[in-house]
Every structure is written in C-alpha cells, then in structure tokens.
Amino acid sequence: MENWVWIAVGGFLLADTFAVKWISNWNMGVLMPAILGAPLFFYGLFYQEAELWFQTEAGRIVKGIFVVGYVSFFLFFLFCIFLMERGKTRRMKEPPEAVIVLGGGLRGERPSRLLRKRLDTGKKLAEESRAILVVSGGQGRDEVISEAEAMRRYLEAQGFPRGRILMEDRSRSTYQNFLYSKKLLDAYFDRPYRAAFVTSGFHVYRAGLVARKLNFAIPGVAAPSAWYMALNFYLRETLALLRYFLFGIV
C-alpha cells in the first residue's frame, strides 16, 4: 500500500510539469515538480527492490541523503511561502505618484496572463491615485518586441492615456527593472516623489528585497495569479530566494 502513496505523489508532481508546460514558458518553476516527483514515482514503482538495496551500506547513505534533502527543502519551501504571503500584506501609507509595473513574459506580442493581471492591478492603482505608470521590461531572447512595448499597447487598448505611461524597455531582470525605472522617475520628477511597484503576489517579497538593495524602498502591491499554477510559482520563487540567501544574487 505504501508504494502507491509514493506513486501517487510522484505521479501528481510529474503530471503537473507536463500539464503546465502547455500553458507556460519553460522555467524552473515548471520543471521543479518533475525533478522532485520523478525519484518518488520510481521509488514507489520499484518499492520492494529499492527497500532491499537501502539495507546495504551504500543504500543507507543514499537514502539518508534523499531523506535529509527532501525534508530540508520542504521546510525551506514552507518558510519561503510564509515570507511571500507576509510580503503581500503590507499597505501603502499614502497614494503613489508613480506606479511601476514589473514585466512578466509575453505570448507573441501580447502580455501573458500573468502580466495582464499585473497591468490590470497597476492601471487600477494609477487611476485611483492619479499616478503615472511605468511599464518595465526589456526584450527577451524569444520575444519579438520588448515587454514594455507590449504593456504600453495593452494599457492604451484598455483606455489608459498614453501621456501617463513611461516606458522602461532595457531591463532583463528584477534588479534592472528597479535600477532603470528609478533613473527614469528621478529624471521625470526632479524632486522627491512617492512610488509603488506592482508584481504578482508571490514575487512581492523578493522584489522588495531587490528594491531595498538599490536604496529604493517603495511599497509593493500584489497582483493576482492563476491558482492552478501556485505550486510552480512558489517553487520558482523558493529557488530564487535560496540563491539570494546563499549568494546575495537578486
């Protein structure tokens, strides 16, 4: 019976990767369920043979490594989810004068579903606070136009005035999103100003760390994301946070 539990858990994780890859670009968040699930699935499939081998000296070492690895990653994963959820709950003290929307991938020349959610949230916030919008995102290797250009087109099609949109189309990372957007806003206002950034809920915490690294400590606003990809989003962000905590790479 126990072997079917491992087959079910591993199979679910493998199925997640194969299902999500049809609606998302390849990234570590998509691959991680399969990476985690494959050993569990095959352990369940060859349960009796594996248990016999685990009784050998080499088998005990390998089993110990896997157990410690899975438990450690699971606990760190839960810790990161706590940080991500906590990062979504912070509130702005005053309405912003500028709203930065961080890029999030394209499908052809159109913003991805994830990015459209960010844009809708940013547009609503900018309209409520009468702020300008900064659309931040460069052109990826597999993209035919910059994310900023696609974002601007989307906002204009939704009725947001072009005169209140600033484009930052050079960035290739969250760090550069903030670096170039800050330079753009510093030149635009030429005075102290209030700003906020919009990104997906799971990304607010790490994006805030990046902004503070640039002495640009502005509040983040969480945009919704697809519930059925929550596992993938959280796994990808967990790896990014691990890299940040270990190496300081943002």
PDB file of C-alpha atoms in Angstrom:
ATOM      1  CA  MET A   1       0.000   0.000   0.000  1.00  0.00           C
ATOM      2  CA  GLU A   2       2.805   2.409   0.912  1.00  0.00           C
ATOM      3  CA  ASN A   3       4.269   2.175  -2.570  1.00  0.00           C
ATOM      4  CA  TRP A   4       1.034   3.519  -4.067  1.00  0.00           C
ATOM      5  CA  VAL A   5       1.327   6.636  -1.922  1.00  0.00           C
ATOM      6  CA  TRP A   6       4.748   7.383  -3.424  1.00  0.00           C
ATOM      7  CA  ILE A   7       3.494   6.596  -6.926  1.00  0.00           C
ATOM      8  CA  ALA A   8       0.521   8.933  -6.421  1.00  0.00           C
ATOM      9  CA  VAL A   9       2.592  11.815  -5.020  1.00  0.00           C
ATOM     10  CA  GLY A  10       5.336  11.430  -7.614  1.00  0.00           C
ATOM     11  CA  GLY A  11       2.815  10.986 -10.417  1.00  0.00           C
ATOM     12  CA  PHE A  12       0.962  14.142  -9.391  1.00  0.00           C
ATOM     13  CA  LEU A  13       4.171  16.179  -9.471  1.00  0.00           C
ATOM     14  CA  LEU A  14       5.187  14.745 -12.847  1.00  0.00           C
ATOM     15  CA  ALA A  15       1.708  15.410 -14.248  1.00  0.00           C
ATOM     16  CA  ASP A  16       1.892  18.996 -13.006  1.00  0.00           C
ATOM     17  CA  THR A  17       5.016  19.672 -15.069  1.00  0.00           C
ATOM     18  CA  PHE A  18       3.622  18.070 -18.227  1.00  0.00           C
ATOM     19  CA  ALA A  19       0.300  19.919 -17.876  1.00  0.00           C
ATOM     20  CA  VAL A  20       1.714  23.352 -17.056  1.00  0.00           C
ATOM     21  CA  LYS A  21       4.298  23.292 -19.847  1.00  0.00           C
ATOM     22  CA  TRP A  22       1.462  23.677 -22.371  1.00  0.00           C
ATOM     23  CA  ILE A  23       0.304  26.973 -20.886  1.00  0.00           C
ATOM     24  CA  SER A  24       3.584  28.459 -19.671  1.00  0.00           C
ATOM     25  CA  ASN A  25       7.104  29.126 -20.862  1.00  0.00           C
ATOM     26  CA  TRP A  26       9.770  26.698 -19.649  1.00  0.00           C
ATOM     27  CA  ASN A  27      11.329  27.769 -16.359  1.00  0.00           C
ATOM     28  CA  MET A  28      12.474  26.148 -13.128  1.00  0.00           C
ATOM     29  CA  GLY A  29       9.036  26.572 -11.585  1.00  0.00           C
ATOM     30  CA  VAL A  30       7.633  24.333 -14.311  1.00  0.00           C
ATOM     31  CA  LEU A  31      10.472  21.801 -14.113  1.00  0.00           C
ATOM     32  CA  MET A  32      10.778  21.523 -10.328  1.00  0.00           C
ATOM     33  CA  PRO A  33       7.665  19.368  -9.734  1.00  0.00           C
ATOM     34  CA  ALA A  34       9.066  16.785 -12.159  1.00  0.00           C
ATOM     35  CA  ILE A  35      12.528  16.975 -10.585  1.00  0.00           C
ATOM     36  CA  LEU A  36      11.010  16.393  -7.154  1.00  0.00           C
ATOM     37  CA  GLY A  37       8.416  13.888  -8.319  1.00  0.00           C
ATOM     38  CA  ALA A  38      10.464  11.538 -10.515  1.00  0.00           C
ATOM     39  CA  PRO A  39      12.502   9.935  -7.675  1.00  0.00           C
ATOM     40  CA  LEU A  40       9.345   9.458  -5.591  1.00  0.00           C
ATOM     41  CA  PHE A  41       7.447   7.935  -8.507  1.00  0.00           C
ATOM     42  CA  PHE A  42      10.176   5.426  -9.359  1.00  0.00           C
ATOM     43  CA  TYR A  43      10.746   4.647  -5.689  1.00  0.00           C
ATOM     44  CA  GLY A  44       7.089   3.659  -5.429  1.00  0.00           C
ATOM     45  CA  LEU A  45       7.216   1.767  -8.719  1.00  0.00           C
ATOM     46  CA  PHE A  46      10.214  -0.330  -7.621  1.00  0.00           C
ATOM     47  CA  TYR A  47       9.458  -0.188  -3.903  1.00  0.00           C
ATOM     48  CA  GLN A  48      10.477  -3.722  -2.895  1.00  0.00           C
ATOM     49  CA  GLU A  49      13.717  -3.651  -4.885  1.00  0.00           C
ATOM     50  CA  ALA A  50      14.577  -0.202  -3.516  1.00  0.00           C
ATOM     51  CA  GLU A  51      13.934  -1.229   0.088  1.00  0.00           C
ATOM     52  CA  LEU A  52      16.217  -4.257  -0.311  1.00  0.00           C
ATOM     53  CA  TRP A  53      19.004  -2.066  -1.697  1.00  0.00           C
ATOM     54  CA  PHE A  54      18.511   0.527   1.072  1.00  0.00           C
ATOM     55  CA  GLN A  55      19.547  -2.172   3.562  1.00  0.00           C
ATOM     56  CA  THR A  56      23.061  -2.175   2.091  1.00  0.00           C
ATOM     57  CA  GLU A  57      25.700   0.298   3.291  1.00  0.00           C
ATOM     58  CA  ALA A  58      25.630   2.337   0.075  1.00  0.00           C
ATOM     59  CA  GLY A  59      21.835   2.227   0.035  1.00  0.00           C
ATOM     60  CA  ARG A  60      21.591   3.594   3.580  1.00  0.00           C
ATOM     61  CA  ILE A  61      23.847   6.519   2.645  1.00  0.00           C
ATOM     62  CA  VAL A  62      21.829   7.333  -0.471  1.00  0.00           C
ATOM     63  CA  LYS A  63      18.531   7.020   1.415  1.00  0.00           C
ATOM     64  CA  GLY A  64      19.840   9.315   4.148  1.00  0.00           C
ATOM     65  CA  ILE A  65      20.879  11.928   1.589  1.00  0.00           C
ATOM     66  CA  PHE A  66      17.467  11.825  -0.081  1.00  0.00           C
ATOM     67  CA  VAL A  67      15.530  11.992   3.205  1.00  0.00           C
ATOM     68  CA  VAL A  68      17.574  14.916   4.537  1.00  0.00           C
ATOM     69  CA  GLY A  69      17.394  16.664   1.167  1.00  0.00           C
ATOM     70  CA  TYR A  70      13.626  16.340   0.769  1.00  0.00           C
ATOM     71  CA  VAL A  71      12.843  17.279   4.385  1.00  0.00           C
ATOM     72  CA  SER A  72      15.199  20.274   4.307  1.00  0.00           C
ATOM     73  CA  PHE A  73      13.792  21.546   1.030  1.00  0.00           C
ATOM     74  CA  PHE A  74      10.208  21.073   2.209  1.00  0.00           C
ATOM     75  CA  LEU A  75      10.834  23.045   5.411  1.00  0.00           C
ATOM     76  CA  PHE A  76      12.614  25.812   3.493  1.00  0.00           C
ATOM     77  CA  PHE A  77       9.750  25.826   0.975  1.00  0.00           C
ATOM     78  CA  LEU A  78       7.236  26.376   3.787  1.00  0.00           C
ATOM     79  CA  PHE A  79       9.417  29.151   5.235  1.00  0.00           C
ATOM     80  CA  CYS A  80       9.564  30.884   1.844  1.00  0.00           C
ATOM     81  CA  ILE A  81       5.789  30.621   1.406  1.00  0.00           C
ATOM     82  CA  PHE A  82       5.436  32.339   4.791  1.00  0.00           C
ATOM     83  CA  LEU A  83       7.740  35.159   3.631  1.00  0.00           C
ATOM     84  CA  MET A  84       5.888  35.512   0.317  1.00  0.00           C
ATOM     85  CA  GLU A  85       2.482  35.651   1.973  1.00  0.00           C
ATOM     86  CA  ARG A  86       3.739  38.105   4.578  1.00  0.00           C
ATOM     87  CA  GLY A  87       5.155  40.302   1.817  1.00  0.00           C
ATOM     88  CA  LYS A  88       1.695  40.648   0.258  1.00  0.00           C
ATOM     89  CA  THR A  89       0.085  42.128   3.367  1.00  0.00           C
ATOM     90  CA  ARG A  90       1.962  45.427   3.632  1.00  0.00           C
ATOM     91  CA  ARG A  91      -0.083  48.551   2.912  1.00  0.00           C
ATOM     92  CA  MET A  92       0.815  51.943   1.463  1.00  0.00           C
ATOM     93  CA  LYS A  93       0.661  54.939   3.794  1.00  0.00           C
ATOM     94  CA  GLU A  94      -0.049  57.466   1.018  1.00  0.00           C
ATOM     95  CA  PRO A  95      -1.210  57.231  -2.608  1.00  0.00           C
ATOM     96  CA  PRO A  96       1.731  56.906  -5.015  1.00  0.00           C
ATOM     97  CA  GLU A  97       2.579  59.453  -7.680  1.00  0.00           C
ATOM     98  CA  ALA A  98       4.169  56.752  -9.830  1.00  0.00           C
ATOM     99  CA  VAL A  99       3.340  53.065 -10.218  1.00  0.00           C
ATOM    100  CA  ILE A 100       5.956  50.691 -11.636  1.00  0.00           C
ATOM    101  CA  VAL A 101       4.583  47.517 -13.230  1.00  0.00           C
ATOM    102  CA  LEU A 102       7.208  44.781 -13.474  1.00  0.00           C
ATOM    103  CA  GLY A 103       7.284  42.728 -16.669  1.00  0.00           C
ATOM    104  CA  GLY A 104       6.224  39.092 -16.641  1.00  0.00           C
ATOM    105  CA  GLY A 105       6.558  37.491 -20.067  1.00  0.00           C
ATOM    106  CA  LEU A 106       4.823  37.705 -23.435  1.00  0.00           C
ATOM    107  CA  ARG A 107       2.832  35.336 -25.620  1.00  0.00           C
ATOM    108  CA  GLY A 108       3.786  36.513 -29.075  1.00  0.00           C
ATOM    109  CA  GLU A 109       3.309  40.288 -28.970  1.00  0.00           C
ATOM    110  CA  ARG A 110       0.715  40.203 -26.192  1.00  0.00           C
ATOM    111  CA  PRO A 111       1.273  40.201 -22.439  1.00  0.00           C
ATOM    112  CA  SER A 112       0.981  36.803 -20.805  1.00  0.00           C
ATOM    113  CA  ARG A 113      -1.955  36.118 -18.499  1.00  0.00           C
ATOM    114  CA  LEU A 114       0.355  36.713 -15.539  1.00  0.00           C
ATOM    115  CA  LEU A 115       1.445  40.080 -16.922  1.00  0.00           C
ATOM    116  CA  ARG A 116      -2.112  41.146 -17.787  1.00  0.00           C
ATOM    117  CA  LYS A 117      -3.065  40.657 -14.130  1.00  0.00           C
ATOM    118  CA  ARG A 118      -0.169  42.900 -13.116  1.00  0.00           C
ATOM    119  CA  LEU A 119      -1.181  45.533 -15.661  1.00  0.00           C
ATOM    120  CA  ASP A 120      -4.827  45.487 -14.594  1.00  0.00           C
ATOM    121  CA  THR A 121      -3.780  45.940 -10.965  1.00  0.00           C
ATOM    122  CA  GLY A 122      -1.333  48.714 -11.841  1.00  0.00           C
ATOM    123  CA  LYS A 123      -3.887  50.504 -14.019  1.00  0.00           C
ATOM    124  CA  LYS A 124      -6.479  50.441 -11.246  1.00  0.00           C
ATOM    125  CA  LEU A 125      -3.988  51.767  -8.689  1.00  0.00           C
ATOM    126  CA  ALA A 126      -2.778  54.520 -11.039  1.00  0.00           C
ATOM    127  CA  GLU A 127      -6.341  55.588 -11.822  1.00  0.00           C
ATOM    128  CA  GLU A 128      -7.306  55.704  -8.148  1.00  0.00           C
ATOM    129  CA  SER A 129      -4.224  57.722  -7.169  1.00  0.00           C
ATOM    130  CA  ARG A 130      -3.938  59.726 -10.434  1.00  0.00           C
ATOM    131  CA  ALA A 131      -0.392  58.468 -10.825  1.00  0.00           C
ATOM    132  CA  ILE A 132       1.766  57.882 -13.866  1.00  0.00           C
ATOM    133  CA  LEU A 133       2.525  54.302 -14.893  1.00  0.00           C
ATOM    134  CA  VAL A 134       5.995  52.966 -15.607  1.00  0.00           C
ATOM    135  CA  VAL A 135       5.948  49.787 -17.692  1.00  0.00           C
ATOM    136  CA  SER A 136       9.226  47.986 -17.082  1.00  0.00           C
ATOM    137  CA  GLY A 137      10.548  45.115 -19.171  1.00  0.00           C
ATOM    138  CA  GLY A 138      13.109  44.598 -21.919  1.00  0.00           C
ATOM    139  CA  GLN A 139      13.073  42.220 -24.876  1.00  0.00           C
ATOM    140  CA  GLY A 140      13.868  38.590 -24.103  1.00  0.00           C
ATOM    141  CA  ARG A 141      15.695  36.254 -26.460  1.00  0.00           C
ATOM    142  CA  ASP A 142      12.466  34.604 -27.592  1.00  0.00           C
ATOM    143  CA  GLU A 143      10.407  37.824 -27.741  1.00  0.00           C
ATOM    144  CA  VAL A 144       9.752  39.857 -30.900  1.00  0.00           C
ATOM    145  CA  ILE A 145       9.102  43.139 -29.065  1.00  0.00           C
ATOM    146  CA  SER A 146      10.015  44.461 -25.638  1.00  0.00           C
ATOM    147  CA  GLU A 147       7.714  43.691 -22.739  1.00  0.00           C
ATOM    148  CA  ALA A 148       7.386  47.434 -22.114  1.00  0.00           C
ATOM    149  CA  GLU A 149       6.041  47.985 -25.639  1.00  0.00           C
ATOM    150  CA  ALA A 150       3.513  45.167 -25.290  1.00  0.00           C
ATOM    151  CA  MET A 151       2.485  46.518 -21.884  1.00  0.00           C
ATOM    152  CA  ARG A 152       2.002  50.028 -23.253  1.00  0.00           C
ATOM    153  CA  ARG A 153      -0.168  48.739 -26.107  1.00  0.00           C
ATOM    154  CA  TYR A 154      -2.300  46.738 -23.681  1.00  0.00           C
ATOM    155  CA  LEU A 155      -2.838  49.695 -21.358  1.00  0.00           C
ATOM    156  CA  GLU A 156      -3.765  52.000 -24.229  1.00  0.00           C
ATOM    157  CA  ALA A 157      -6.245  49.429 -25.526  1.00  0.00           C
ATOM    158  CA  GLN A 158      -7.781  49.431 -22.036  1.00  0.00           C
ATOM    159  CA  GLY A 159      -8.219  53.209 -22.214  1.00  0.00           C
ATOM    160  CA  PHE A 160      -5.281  54.376 -20.109  1.00  0.00           C
ATOM    161  CA  PRO A 161      -3.865  57.654 -21.534  1.00  0.00           C
ATOM    162  CA  ARG A 162      -0.545  57.337 -23.329  1.00  0.00           C
ATOM    163  CA  GLY A 163       0.654  60.611 -21.834  1.00  0.00           C
ATOM    164  CA  ARG A 164       0.736  58.997 -18.383  1.00  0.00           C
ATOM    165  CA  ILE A 165       2.813  55.983 -19.438  1.00  0.00           C
ATOM    166  CA  LEU A 166       6.606  55.901 -19.174  1.00  0.00           C
ATOM    167  CA  MET A 167       8.444  53.044 -20.887  1.00  0.00           C
ATOM    168  CA  GLU A 168      11.493  51.303 -19.462  1.00  0.00           C
ATOM    169  CA  ASP A 169      12.491  48.800 -22.138  1.00  0.00           C
ATOM    170  CA  ARG A 170      16.095  47.872 -21.281  1.00  0.00           C
ATOM    171  CA  SER A 171      15.745  45.644 -18.216  1.00  0.00           C
ATOM    172  CA  ARG A 172      16.390  41.906 -18.249  1.00  0.00           C
ATOM    173  CA  SER A 173      15.958  41.208 -14.529  1.00  0.00           C
ATOM    174  CA  THR A 174      14.085  42.454 -11.470  1.00  0.00           C
ATOM    175  CA  TYR A 175      17.232  44.291 -10.386  1.00  0.00           C
ATOM    176  CA  GLN A 176      17.349  46.150 -13.696  1.00  0.00           C
ATOM    177  CA  ASN A 177      13.579  46.781 -13.551  1.00  0.00           C
ATOM    178  CA  PHE A 178      14.127  48.888 -10.455  1.00  0.00           C
ATOM    179  CA  LEU A 179      17.504  50.324 -11.477  1.00  0.00           C
ATOM    180  CA  TYR A 180      16.286  51.742 -14.803  1.00  0.00           C
ATOM    181  CA  SER A 181      12.799  52.666 -13.561  1.00  0.00           C
ATOM    182  CA  LYS A 182      14.296  54.674 -10.697  1.00  0.00           C
ATOM    183  CA  LYS A 183      16.548  56.573 -13.111  1.00  0.00           C
ATOM    184  CA  LEU A 184      13.541  57.271 -15.328  1.00  0.00           C
ATOM    185  CA  LEU A 185      11.444  58.578 -12.436  1.00  0.00           C
ATOM    186  CA  ASP A 186      14.283  60.615 -10.917  1.00  0.00           C
ATOM    187  CA  ALA A 187      14.638  62.447 -14.229  1.00  0.00           C
ATOM    188  CA  TYR A 188      10.864  62.790 -14.698  1.00  0.00           C
ATOM    189  CA  PHE A 189      10.080  64.304 -11.291  1.00  0.00           C
ATOM    190  CA  ASP A 190      13.396  66.010 -10.463  1.00  0.00           C
ATOM    191  CA  ARG A 191      12.176  66.118  -6.843  1.00  0.00           C
ATOM    192  CA  PRO A 192      11.243  63.664  -4.084  1.00  0.00           C
ATOM    193  CA  TYR A 193       8.251  61.533  -5.107  1.00  0.00           C
ATOM    194  CA  ARG A 194       6.101  58.671  -3.858  1.00  0.00           C
ATOM    195  CA  ALA A 195       6.214  55.444  -5.851  1.00  0.00           C
ATOM    196  CA  ALA A 196       4.947  51.884  -5.590  1.00  0.00           C
ATOM    197  CA  PHE A 197       5.521  48.755  -7.635  1.00  0.00           C
ATOM    198  CA  VAL A 198       3.104  46.106  -8.845  1.00  0.00           C
ATOM    199  CA  THR A 199       4.018  42.480  -9.363  1.00  0.00           C
ATOM    200  CA  SER A 200       2.478  39.064  -8.750  1.00  0.00           C
ATOM    201  CA  GLY A 201       1.746  38.245  -5.118  1.00  0.00           C
ATOM    202  CA  PHE A 202       4.386  35.517  -4.840  1.00  0.00           C
ATOM    203  CA  HIS A 203       7.035  37.943  -6.186  1.00  0.00           C
ATOM    204  CA  VAL A 204       6.352  40.974  -3.945  1.00  0.00           C
ATOM    205  CA  TYR A 205       8.656  39.894  -1.107  1.00  0.00           C
ATOM    206  CA  ARG A 206      11.749  39.235  -3.236  1.00  0.00           C
ATOM    207  CA  ALA A 207      11.104  42.263  -5.443  1.00  0.00           C
ATOM    208  CA  GLY A 208      11.033  44.374  -2.283  1.00  0.00           C
ATOM    209  CA  LEU A 209      14.430  42.966  -1.274  1.00  0.00           C
ATOM    210  CA  VAL A 210      15.799  43.949  -4.672  1.00  0.00           C
ATOM    211  CA  ALA A 211      14.383  47.476  -4.439  1.00  0.00           C
ATOM    212  CA  ARG A 212      15.876  47.992  -0.981  1.00  0.00           C
ATOM    213  CA  LYS A 213      19.250  46.824  -2.277  1.00  0.00           C
ATOM    214  CA  LEU A 214      19.081  49.847  -4.611  1.00  0.00           C
ATOM    215  CA  ASN A 215      18.017  52.193  -1.774  1.00  0.00           C
ATOM    216  CA  PHE A 216      14.608  52.402  -3.451  1.00  0.00           C
ATOM    217  CA  ALA A 217      12.441  51.145  -0.587  1.00  0.00           C
ATOM    218  CA  ILE A 218       8.970  51.537  -2.071  1.00  0.00           C
ATOM    219  CA  PRO A 219       5.846  49.514  -1.190  1.00  0.00           C
ATOM    220  CA  GLY A 220       4.748  46.603  -3.348  1.00  0.00           C
ATOM    221  CA  VAL A 221       1.213  45.798  -4.449  1.00  0.00           C
ATOM    222  CA  ALA A 222       0.219  42.184  -5.117  1.00  0.00           C
ATOM    223  CA  ALA A 223      -1.498  41.288  -8.376  1.00  0.00           C
ATOM    224  CA  PRO A 224      -3.453  38.009  -8.518  1.00  0.00           C
ATOM    225  CA  SER A 225      -2.109  34.994 -10.386  1.00  0.00           C
ATOM    226  CA  ALA A 226      -3.568  31.715 -11.642  1.00  0.00           C
ATOM    227  CA  TRP A 227      -4.389  29.462  -8.663  1.00  0.00           C
ATOM    228  CA  TYR A 228      -3.644  26.292 -10.635  1.00  0.00           C
ATOM    229  CA  MET A 229      -0.017  27.384 -11.090  1.00  0.00           C
ATOM    230  CA  ALA A 230       0.539  28.346  -7.448  1.00  0.00           C
ATOM    231  CA  LEU A 231       2.838  25.363  -6.827  1.00  0.00           C
ATOM    232  CA  ASN A 232       5.008  26.296  -9.807  1.00  0.00           C
ATOM    233  CA  PHE A 233       5.171  29.974  -8.871  1.00  0.00           C
ATOM    234  CA  TYR A 234       6.093  29.201  -5.272  1.00  0.00           C
ATOM    235  CA  LEU A 235       8.736  26.656  -6.261  1.00  0.00           C
ATOM    236  CA  ARG A 236      10.379  29.025  -8.729  1.00  0.00           C
ATOM    237  CA  GLU A 237      10.410  31.822  -6.175  1.00  0.00           C
ATOM    238  CA  THR A 238      11.786  29.486  -3.492  1.00  0.00           C
ATOM    239  CA  LEU A 239      14.785  28.707  -5.711  1.00  0.00           C
ATOM    240  CA  ALA A 240      15.300  32.425  -6.349  1.00  0.00           C
ATOM    241  CA  LEU A 241      15.188  33.147  -2.607  1.00  0.00           C
ATOM    242  CA  LEU A 242      17.617  30.292  -1.930  1.00  0.00           C
ATOM    243  CA  ARG A 243      20.048  31.836  -4.415  1.00  0.00           C
ATOM    244  CA  TYR A 244      19.587  35.225  -2.749  1.00  0.00           C
ATOM    245  CA  PHE A 245      20.124  33.953   0.802  1.00  0.00           C
ATOM    246  CA  LEU A 246      23.177  31.865  -0.154  1.00  0.00           C
ATOM    247  CA  PHE A 247      24.923  34.117  -2.649  1.00  0.00           C
ATOM    248  CA  GLY A 248      23.202  37.508  -2.442  1.00  0.00           C
ATOM    249  CA  ILE A 249      22.206  37.209  -6.105  1.00  0.00           C
ATOM    250  CA  VAL A 250      18.947  39.005  -6.894  1.00  0.00           C
TER     251      VAL A 250
END
